[in-house]
C-alpha cells in the first residue's frame, strides 16, 4: 500500500512533490491505515556516467536519492523507485537492460525499498515465457546480490504468461496494460481481454477497471502471500469515474489482493475521495492475514449494455481469516440490478454442489461500505459496526491546519490505526471498525440478495452466526423465513 506519482504527475516529479505527499499521507491518517510506500516513477535521471551508473536529475532532486530515502525513512515511510527492463524507460530515459548489476547497486546504496521494473524498449527480448523470465531474472539476481531487502514489482503488462513464472522471482507482477480512468469503456489500446488468446500481443495503455478484472479472473488464484497479481495503480479521485465506480474499483483491488497504490494528487484531494480510500473495512480485505484473493464464481452477460456494447454482472467470493467470507456483487450493467447467489454458490471453493459445510450454516451479513458515519455516533468510528467515514469528518481532516487538529478529528471519529493495532490483530479481536455494518442473516441453504446500482458493487463480509467465524456484534439478524436476506435490508 502506498502512493505512486505517475497517474497524476507523469514526468513532473521532484523531491518536493514526494516529501509533500508523504507529509499528507501522515497527516490524513493514511500512513496509519497502511499506505507506507512512496514510489517515484519514471523521469528521474539524466542518463549514465562514464562508469555506467545512473545519474539522478539534480534539478528535480538536488540532494540526491539517498537524501529523499532518508527523509522518508525518518517519517516511517518506505521509498520506491522505477526503471525498465529495456534499453530505455517508457518515457525514454536510460533503462536497466544489461546494466542490472550497476543499477541494483545504486538502488541499494540510495536506501530504496521497492523497485517497479517496467517493460518498454526491451530490444525484442520477449515472445516466450523463458525469454521474459530470463530478462527479468537478471534484475532479481542483482537485487538479491546487494543484500538489501527490496520489494521487486514486475511491470511486464501480463506478457508471456507472467502469472506462471512471476512468483518465482518477484513480489508482484502486472497482469495487463496500463489502467486509465474509466470503469468499463473499451479501447483498442487495451485489446487483451482474454488471457489465453494467442493473438493477444498488445497489452496496451488504456485498460478500464472492468477490462483488467476480466483479464485476471482466470488466474487470480496464482497470487499468494508474498507474490501478488498487480492490477495497476488506483485511479480513485482522478475524476473520470463516478463515486460508485470508484468504490467498486477500490473494493475489487482490495479483495483481489492487488497492491493498493494511490495515484491522485493528495494536495487537491476532496472529502469523497478520502472517505473511499480510508475505509478500514475494505482495506482489511487487502490486508487479510490469510492472503487469498476472492475468485469469480458467476458471470452474467445477458444484462443491459451501454452505448459501447458493454454490460455484465459478476459475483466474487473467497475465504478470509477467522472463517469469514467476502462476497462482492459487481454490477457493470447499464442499469440497477437485483443480484443474488446461494450459499452453495458462494462456498463453491470450499466444496462444489452444496457439499461445503459452510453452505449448511447460518451467516451474519455485514456491509463493508455500510451507512455514512459521523463523529461520536458509532457507525464506522465507534463500536457499533464499521462504516465509511462521513464526508463532514473527511472534510474536517482535510481542512485541519495542524497535525494536532487532524489527530483530534481522527480520534473523535475513533478511526482505525493499523500502526497501533495491525489488521491481523484487529480481525482476530473482532474490531467492529474492520467488519462493516451488520445488515442481516442468511440462513443455512439460503441466498444472499441485494439491489446493486449501475456500475457499482455491494461488498459483504459473512460471519458464522454460530460464532465459528470472526467475532460479530449482537446487531439485528433480519433474515427472511426462506433463508434469504431481502434486498430491502441491504
Coordinates of C-alpha atoms in Angstrom, one line a residue:
X1 CA 0.0 0.0 0.0
X2 CA 1.2 3.5 -0.8
X3 CA 1.3 6.2 -3.4
X4 CA 2.8 6.5 -6.9
X5 CA 3.1 9.8 -8.8
X6 CA 2.6 8.5 -12.4
X7 CA -1.2 8.6 -12.8
X8 CA -1.4 12.3 -12.0
X9 CA 2.0 13.8 -12.5
X10 CA 3.8 11.6 -15.1
X11 CA 7.2 13.2 -15.5
X12 CA 6.5 16.2 -13.4
X13 CA 8.4 14.8 -10.4
X14 CA 10.6 16.3 -7.7
X15 CA 11.9 15.8 -4.2
X16 CA 9.4 18.5 -3.1
X17 CA 6.4 16.5 -4.5
X18 CA 7.4 13.3 -2.8
X19 CA 8.0 14.9 0.6
X20 CA 4.9 17.0 0.5
X21 CA 2.9 13.9 -0.4
X22 CA 4.4 11.8 2.3
X23 CA 3.6 14.5 4.8
X24 CA -0.1 14.4 3.8
X25 CA -0.2 10.6 3.9
X26 CA 0.8 11.0 7.5
X27 CA -1.4 14.0 8.3
X28 CA -4.6 12.4 6.8
X29 CA -4.1 9.2 8.7
X30 CA -3.4 7.2 5.6
X31 CA 0.0 6.0 6.7
X32 CA -1.5 4.6 9.8
X33 CA -4.0 2.7 7.6
X34 CA -1.1 1.1 5.8
X35 CA -0.2 3.4 2.9
X36 CA 3.6 3.3 3.6
X37 CA 5.3 3.2 0.2
X38 CA 6.1 6.4 -1.6
X39 CA 7.0 5.4 -5.1
X40 CA 8.8 7.6 -7.6
X41 CA 8.0 6.5 -11.2
X42 CA 9.8 7.4 -14.4
X43 CA 11.8 10.5 -15.5
X44 CA 14.2 10.9 -12.5
X45 CA 17.6 10.5 -14.2
X46 CA 19.7 12.3 -16.8
X47 CA 21.4 9.2 -18.1
X48 CA 24.6 7.3 -17.3
X49 CA 28.0 8.4 -16.4
X50 CA 31.2 7.1 -17.9
X51 CA 31.3 4.4 -15.2
X52 CA 27.9 3.1 -16.4
X53 CA 26.0 4.2 -13.3
X54 CA 22.7 6.2 -13.5
X55 CA 22.8 9.9 -12.6
X56 CA 19.8 11.4 -10.9
X57 CA 18.4 14.7 -12.2
X58 CA 19.7 17.3 -9.7
X59 CA 17.3 19.9 -10.9
X60 CA 14.4 17.7 -9.6
X61 CA 16.4 16.0 -6.8
X62 CA 19.0 18.5 -5.7
X63 CA 20.1 16.5 -2.6
X64 CA 20.2 13.1 -4.4
X65 CA 18.1 10.0 -4.0
X66 CA 19.7 8.9 -0.7
X67 CA 18.5 12.1 1.0
X68 CA 15.0 11.5 -0.2
X69 CA 15.1 8.0 1.1
X70 CA 16.5 9.2 4.5
X71 CA 13.7 11.8 4.8
X72 CA 11.0 9.2 4.1
X73 CA 12.5 6.6 6.4
X74 CA 12.7 9.2 9.2
X75 CA 8.9 9.6 8.9
X76 CA 8.2 5.9 8.8
X77 CA 7.8 5.5 5.1
X78 CA 9.3 3.2 2.5
X79 CA 10.9 4.5 -0.7
X80 CA 10.1 3.1 -4.1
X81 CA 11.8 3.8 -7.4
X82 CA 11.4 2.9 -11.1
X83 CA 13.3 1.5 -14.0
X84 CA 12.6 -0.6 -17.1
X85 CA 13.9 -4.0 -18.3
X86 CA 14.8 -2.3 -21.6
X87 CA 17.4 0.0 -23.2
X88 CA 15.1 2.9 -22.3
X89 CA 12.3 3.5 -19.8
X90 CA 8.8 4.1 -21.1
X91 CA 9.4 7.9 -21.1
X92 CA 12.7 7.3 -23.0
X93 CA 15.1 7.8 -20.1
X94 CA 18.0 5.3 -19.6
X95 CA 16.7 1.8 -18.9
X96 CA 18.4 -1.0 -17.0
X97 CA 18.7 -3.7 -19.6
X98 CA 22.3 -5.1 -19.4
X99 CA 23.0 -2.7 -16.6
X100 CA 21.2 -4.6 -13.9
X101 CA 24.2 -5.0 -11.5
X102 CA 25.1 -1.3 -11.6
X103 CA 21.5 -0.2 -11.1
X104 CA 20.8 -2.6 -8.3
X105 CA 23.9 -1.4 -6.5
X106 CA 22.7 2.2 -6.9
X107 CA 19.2 1.4 -5.7
X108 CA 20.6 -0.4 -2.6
X109 CA 23.1 2.4 -1.8
X110 CA 20.3 5.0 -2.0
X111 CA 18.2 3.1 0.5
X112 CA 15.4 2.1 -2.0
X113 CA 12.8 -0.4 -0.6
X114 CA 10.8 -1.1 -3.7
X115 CA 11.5 -1.3 -7.4
X116 CA 8.9 -1.0 -10.1
X117 CA 10.5 -2.6 -13.2
X118 CA 8.8 -1.8 -16.5
X119 CA 8.8 -3.4 -20.0
X120 CA 9.5 -0.7 -22.6
X121 CA 12.2 -0.9 -25.3
X122 CA 13.2 -4.5 -24.4
X123 CA 15.0 -4.9 -27.7
X124 CA 12.9 -7.9 -28.7
X125 CA 13.7 -10.0 -25.7
X126 CA 10.2 -11.4 -25.3
X127 CA 7.9 -13.8 -27.0
X128 CA 8.2 -16.9 -24.8
X129 CA 7.9 -17.2 -21.0
X130 CA 11.5 -18.3 -20.7
X131 CA 12.9 -15.3 -22.6
X132 CA 10.9 -12.8 -20.5
X133 CA 11.8 -14.8 -17.3
X134 CA 15.5 -14.6 -18.0
X135 CA 15.3 -10.8 -18.8
X136 CA 13.6 -10.0 -15.5
X137 CA 15.6 -12.6 -13.5
X138 CA 18.8 -10.6 -14.2
X139 CA 17.5 -7.8 -12.0
X140 CA 16.1 -10.2 -9.4
X141 CA 19.6 -11.7 -9.1
X142 CA 21.2 -8.3 -9.0
X143 CA 18.9 -7.0 -6.3
X144 CA 19.5 -10.1 -4.2
X145 CA 23.2 -9.8 -4.5
X146 CA 23.1 -6.3 -2.9
X147 CA 21.9 -7.8 0.3
X148 CA 19.2 -5.2 0.8
X149 CA 15.6 -6.2 1.0
X150 CA 13.9 -4.5 -2.0
X151 CA 10.4 -5.4 -3.0
X152 CA 10.5 -6.4 -6.7
X153 CA 7.5 -5.4 -8.7
X154 CA 7.4 -6.6 -12.3
X155 CA 5.6 -4.5 -14.8
X156 CA 5.6 -6.7 -17.9
X157 CA 1.9 -6.0 -18.7
X158 CA 0.9 -9.6 -18.5
X159 CA 3.1 -10.6 -21.4
X160 CA 4.5 -14.1 -21.8
X161 CA 2.2 -15.6 -19.2
X162 CA 4.0 -13.8 -16.3
X163 CA 1.4 -15.2 -13.9
X164 CA 3.0 -18.6 -14.4
X165 CA 6.6 -17.6 -13.5
X166 CA 6.5 -14.2 -11.8
X167 CA 6.2 -15.7 -8.3
X168 CA 9.5 -17.4 -8.7
X169 CA 11.5 -14.2 -8.8
X170 CA 9.2 -11.2 -7.8
X171 CA 6.8 -10.0 -5.2
X172 CA 4.2 -8.8 -7.7
X173 CA 3.6 -8.8 -11.4
X174 CA 1.3 -6.6 -13.6
X175 CA -1.4 -8.5 -15.3
X176 CA -2.4 -6.1 -18.1
X177 CA -1.6 -2.9 -19.9
X178 CA -1.8 0.4 -18.1
X179 CA -5.0 1.3 -16.3
X180 CA -6.8 4.5 -17.2
X181 CA -9.5 6.5 -15.5
X182 CA -12.5 4.6 -16.9
X183 CA -14.8 2.0 -15.3
X184 CA -15.8 0.0 -18.4
X185 CA -15.1 1.9 -21.7
X186 CA -13.5 -0.4 -24.3
X187 CA -10.4 0.9 -26.0
X188 CA -8.4 -0.5 -28.9
X189 CA -5.2 0.3 -27.0
X190 CA -6.3 -2.4 -24.5
X191 CA -7.3 -5.3 -26.7
X192 CA -6.3 -8.2 -24.5
X193 CA -9.4 -9.3 -22.6
X194 CA -8.7 -13.0 -22.9
X195 CA -5.5 -14.2 -21.2
X196 CA -5.5 -17.4 -23.2
X197 CA -5.8 -15.7 -26.6
X198 CA -2.6 -16.4 -28.5
X199 CA -3.3 -13.3 -30.7
X200 CA -3.1 -11.1 -27.6
X201 CA 0.1 -9.3 -28.3
X202 CA -0.6 -5.7 -27.5
X203 CA -1.4 -5.3 -23.8
X204 CA -1.9 -1.5 -24.3
X205 CA -2.2 1.6 -22.2
X206 CA -6.0 2.3 -21.9
X207 CA -7.3 -0.6 -19.8
X208 CA -10.5 0.1 -17.9
X209 CA -11.2 -1.3 -14.5
X210 CA -13.6 -3.9 -16.0
X211 CA -11.1 -4.9 -18.6
X212 CA -8.4 -5.6 -16.0
X213 CA -10.8 -7.5 -13.8
X214 CA -11.8 -9.7 -16.7
X215 CA -8.2 -10.2 -17.7
X216 CA -7.1 -11.5 -14.3
X217 CA -10.1 -13.6 -13.4
X218 CA -9.0 -16.8 -15.0
X219 CA -5.7 -16.9 -13.0
X220 CA -6.5 -14.8 -9.9
X221 CA -5.6 -17.8 -7.8
X222 CA -1.9 -17.5 -8.8
X223 CA -1.5 -14.7 -6.3
X224 CA -0.2 -16.0 -2.9
X225 CA 1.3 -14.3 0.2
X226 CA 4.5 -12.6 -0.9
X227 CA 3.7 -12.8 -4.6
X228 CA 0.7 -10.9 -6.0
X229 CA -1.2 -10.2 -9.1
X230 CA -0.8 -6.5 -9.7
X231 CA -3.9 -4.9 -11.3
X232 CA -2.1 -1.5 -11.6
X233 CA -2.3 1.7 -9.6
X234 CA -5.6 3.2 -8.3
X235 CA -7.4 5.8 -10.2
X236 CA -9.7 6.9 -7.3
X237 CA -10.0 10.7 -7.2
X238 CA -8.8 11.5 -10.7
X239 CA -12.2 12.5 -11.9
X240 CA -13.1 10.1 -14.7
X241 CA -15.5 7.8 -12.8
X242 CA -18.5 8.3 -10.6
X243 CA -18.3 7.8 -6.8
X244 CA -19.9 4.4 -7.1
X245 CA -17.5 3.3 -9.8
X246 CA -14.5 4.4 -7.6
X247 CA -15.9 2.5 -4.7
X248 CA -16.2 -0.6 -6.8
X249 CA -12.7 -0.1 -8.2
X250 CA -11.2 0.2 -4.8
X251 CA -13.2 -2.7 -3.4
X252 CA -12.2 -5.1 -6.2
X253 CA -8.5 -4.2 -6.0
X254 CA -8.6 -4.9 -2.2
X255 CA -10.5 -8.2 -2.5
X256 CA -8.3 -9.4 -5.3
X257 CA -5.2 -8.6 -3.3
X258 CA -3.7 -6.2 -5.8
X259 CA -1.2 -3.7 -4.4
X260 CA -3.1 -0.5 -3.3
X261 CA -1.1 2.4 -4.7
X262 CA -2.9 5.7 -4.7
X263 CA -2.4 7.8 -7.9
X264 CA -4.2 11.0 -7.1
X265 CA -2.8 14.4 -6.0
X266 CA -3.2 14.4 -2.2
X267 CA -2.8 18.2 -2.2
X268 CA -6.1 18.5 -4.0
X269 CA -8.0 15.6 -2.6
X270 CA -11.6 16.0 -1.8
X271 CA -13.6 14.5 1.1
X272 CA -15.3 11.9 -1.1
X273 CA -12.0 10.5 -2.3
X274 CA -10.6 10.4 1.2
X275 CA -13.7 8.6 2.5
X276 CA -13.2 5.9 -0.2
X277 CA -9.5 5.2 0.2
X278 CA -9.6 5.3 4.1
X279 CA -12.3 2.7 4.6
X280 CA -10.7 0.3 7.0
X281 CA -13.3 -2.4 6.5
X282 CA -12.3 -2.6 2.8
X283 CA -8.6 -2.2 3.4
X284 CA -8.9 -5.2 5.9
X285 CA -9.8 -7.3 2.8
X286 CA -6.5 -6.3 1.2
X287 CA -4.5 -6.9 4.4
X288 CA -6.3 -10.1 5.5
X289 CA -3.7 -12.5 7.0
X290 CA -5.0 -15.4 5.0
X291 CA -3.7 -13.7 1.9
X292 CA -6.1 -15.3 -0.6
X293 CA -7.9 -13.4 -3.4
X294 CA -11.6 -13.6 -4.0
X295 CA -12.5 -15.5 -7.1
X296 CA -15.2 -15.0 -9.7
X297 CA -17.9 -17.7 -9.2
X298 CA -20.6 -16.3 -11.6
X299 CA -20.7 -14.0 -14.7
X300 CA -23.9 -12.9 -16.4
X301 CA -23.5 -11.3 -19.9
X302 CA -27.3 -11.1 -20.6
X303 CA -27.8 -7.8 -18.9
X304 CA -28.5 -4.3 -20.4
X305 CA -25.5 -2.9 -22.4
X306 CA -24.2 0.6 -22.6
X307 CA -23.6 2.6 -25.8
X308 CA -20.3 0.7 -26.2
X309 CA -22.0 -2.7 -26.0
X310 CA -20.5 -3.3 -22.6
X311 CA -22.6 -4.8 -19.8
X312 CA -22.3 -7.7 -17.4
X313 CA -22.7 -8.7 -13.8
X314 CA -20.3 -10.7 -11.7
X315 CA -20.3 -12.5 -8.3
X316 CA -17.0 -12.9 -6.5
X317 CA -16.4 -14.8 -3.3
X318 CA -13.5 -16.0 -1.2
X319 CA -12.3 -17.1 2.2
X320 CA -10.9 -14.7 4.8
X321 CA -9.1 -15.2 8.1
X322 CA -11.1 -16.4 11.1
X323 CA -13.5 -18.3 9.0
X324 CA -15.1 -15.3 7.4
X325 CA -16.1 -15.0 3.7
X326 CA -16.0 -11.9 1.4
X327 CA -18.8 -11.6 -1.2
X328 CA -18.9 -9.0 -4.0
X329 CA -21.8 -8.3 -6.3
X330 CA -20.3 -6.3 -9.1
X331 CA -22.8 -4.6 -11.5
X332 CA -21.2 -3.5 -14.7
X333 CA -24.6 -3.4 -16.5
X334 CA -26.2 -0.2 -17.8
X335 CA -29.0 -0.2 -15.1
X336 CA -29.6 -1.1 -11.5
X337 CA -29.9 -4.9 -10.9
X338 CA -31.3 -7.3 -8.3
X339 CA -28.4 -9.7 -7.7
X340 CA -28.3 -12.9 -5.7
X341 CA -26.3 -16.0 -5.0
X342 CA -27.0 -19.2 -3.0
X343 CA -24.7 -20.2 -0.1
X344 CA -23.9 -23.3 -2.2
X345 CA -22.5 -21.0 -4.9
X346 CA -20.8 -18.6 -2.5
X347 CA -18.9 -21.5 -0.9
X348 CA -18.2 -23.5 -4.1
X349 CA -14.5 -23.1 -3.5
X350 CA -14.9 -25.0 -0.2
X351 CA -16.9 -27.7 -1.9
X352 CA -19.0 -27.9 -5.1
X353 CA -22.6 -28.9 -5.4
X354 CA -23.5 -27.6 -2.0
X355 CA -21.2 -30.1 -0.3
X356 CA -19.3 -27.4 1.7
X357 CA -20.1 -27.5 5.4
X358 CA -20.3 -23.7 5.2
X359 CA -23.3 -23.8 3.0
X360 CA -25.2 -25.6 5.8
X361 CA -24.7 -22.8 8.4
X362 CA -26.4 -19.5 9.2
X363 CA -24.3 -16.5 8.3
X364 CA -24.4 -12.9 9.6
X365 CA -24.1 -10.4 6.8
X366 CA -22.1 -7.2 7.1
X367 CA -22.0 -4.4 4.5
X368 CA -18.4 -3.1 4.2
X369 CA -19.5 0.3 3.0
X370 CA -22.3 0.5 5.5
X371 CA -24.0 3.7 6.4
X372 CA -22.2 7.0 6.4
X373 CA -20.9 7.6 9.9
X374 CA -20.3 10.8 11.9
X375 CA -18.1 11.6 14.8
X376 CA -19.4 10.3 18.1
X377 CA -22.3 8.4 16.6
X378 CA -20.9 4.9 16.4
X379 CA -21.0 3.7 12.9
X380 CA -17.6 3.5 11.3
X381 CA -15.8 5.2 14.0
X382 CA -17.4 3.8 17.2
X383 CA -18.0 0.3 18.4
X384 CA -21.4 -0.1 16.6
X385 CA -20.1 -1.6 13.4
X386 CA -17.6 -0.3 10.8
X387 CA -18.8 2.0 8.1
X388 CA -17.5 4.6 5.7
X389 CA -16.2 7.9 7.2
X390 CA -18.7 10.7 6.9
X391 CA -17.9 13.5 4.5
X392 CA -18.0 16.0 7.3
X393 CA -15.3 14.2 9.2
X394 CA -13.3 13.6 6.0
X395 CA -13.6 17.3 5.2
X396 CA -12.5 18.2 8.7
X397 CA -9.4 16.1 8.3
X398 CA -8.6 17.8 5.0
X399 CA -9.3 21.3 6.4
X400 CA -7.4 21.0 9.6
X401 CA -4.5 23.4 9.8
X402 CA -2.3 21.4 12.2
X403 CA -1.3 17.8 12.9
X404 CA -2.9 18.2 16.4
X405 CA -6.2 19.3 14.9
X406 CA -6.3 16.5 12.3
X407 CA -5.4 14.0 15.0
X408 CA -8.3 15.2 17.1
X409 CA -10.7 14.6 14.3
X410 CA -9.4 11.1 13.7
X411 CA -9.5 10.3 17.4
X412 CA -13.1 11.8 17.7
X413 CA -14.1 9.5 14.9
X414 CA -12.2 6.6 16.5
X415 CA -10.7 5.8 13.1
X416 CA -8.7 2.7 12.7
X417 CA -4.9 2.9 13.2
X418 CA -3.0 -0.2 11.9
X419 CA 0.3 1.1 13.3
X420 CA -1.1 0.7 16.8
X421 CA -3.2 -2.4 16.0
X422 CA -2.2 -4.5 12.9
X423 CA -5.1 -5.7 10.8
X424 CA -4.4 -9.4 11.8
X425 CA -4.8 -8.4 15.5
X426 CA -7.9 -6.3 14.9
X427 CA -9.6 -9.0 12.9
X428 CA -8.7 -11.6 15.5
X429 CA -10.3 -9.4 18.1
X430 CA -13.4 -8.7 16.0
X431 CA -12.8 -5.0 15.9
X432 CA -16.0 -3.5 14.7
X433 CA -14.3 -0.9 12.5
X434 CA -13.0 -3.7 10.2
X435 CA -16.2 -5.7 10.0
X436 CA -18.7 -3.4 8.4
X437 CA -22.3 -2.7 9.3
X438 CA -24.5 -5.7 10.3
X439 CA -27.4 -5.8 7.9
X440 CA -29.0 -9.3 8.3
X441 CA -28.6 -13.0 8.2
X442 CA -28.6 -15.7 5.5
X443 CA -29.9 -19.0 6.9
X444 CA -28.5 -22.4 6.0
X445 CA -29.3 -23.2 2.4
X446 CA -30.5 -19.7 1.7
X447 CA -29.5 -16.9 -0.7
X448 CA -27.8 -13.6 -0.4
X449 CA -29.7 -10.9 -2.3
X450 CA -29.1 -7.3 -2.9
X451 CA -30.1 -4.4 -5.1
X452 CA -26.9 -3.1 -6.8
X453 CA -26.7 0.2 -8.6
X454 CA -25.5 0.7 -12.1
X455 CA -21.6 0.5 -12.2
X456 CA -21.5 -0.2 -8.5
X457 CA -20.6 -3.0 -6.1
X458 CA -22.0 -4.4 -2.9
X459 CA -19.3 -5.8 -0.7
X460 CA -20.2 -8.1 2.2
X461 CA -18.3 -9.9 4.9
X462 CA -20.1 -13.1 6.0
X463 CA -19.5 -14.3 9.5
X464 CA -20.7 -17.5 11.1
X465 CA -23.9 -16.7 13.0
X466 CA -23.0 -19.6 15.4
X467 CA -19.7 -17.9 16.2
X468 CA -17.5 -20.1 14.1
X469 CA -16.0 -17.2 12.2
X470 CA -14.7 -13.9 13.3
X471 CA -16.5 -12.2 16.3
X472 CA -19.6 -10.3 15.4
X473 CA -21.7 -7.8 17.3
X474 CA -25.2 -8.6 18.5
X475 CA -26.8 -6.5 15.8
X476 CA -30.1 -7.3 14.0
X477 CA -30.5 -10.7 12.4
X478 CA -33.1 -9.6 9.9
X479 CA -33.1 -12.8 7.8
X480 CA -36.2 -13.8 5.9
X481 CA -38.0 -17.0 6.7
X482 CA -36.9 -18.7 3.5
X483 CA -33.3 -18.4 4.4
X484 CA -32.6 -15.3 2.2
X485 CA -31.7 -11.8 3.2
X486 CA -34.1 -9.5 1.5
X487 CA -32.8 -6.8 -0.8
X488 CA -34.8 -4.2 1.1
X489 CA -32.5 -4.8 4.0
X490 CA -29.4 -4.1 2.0

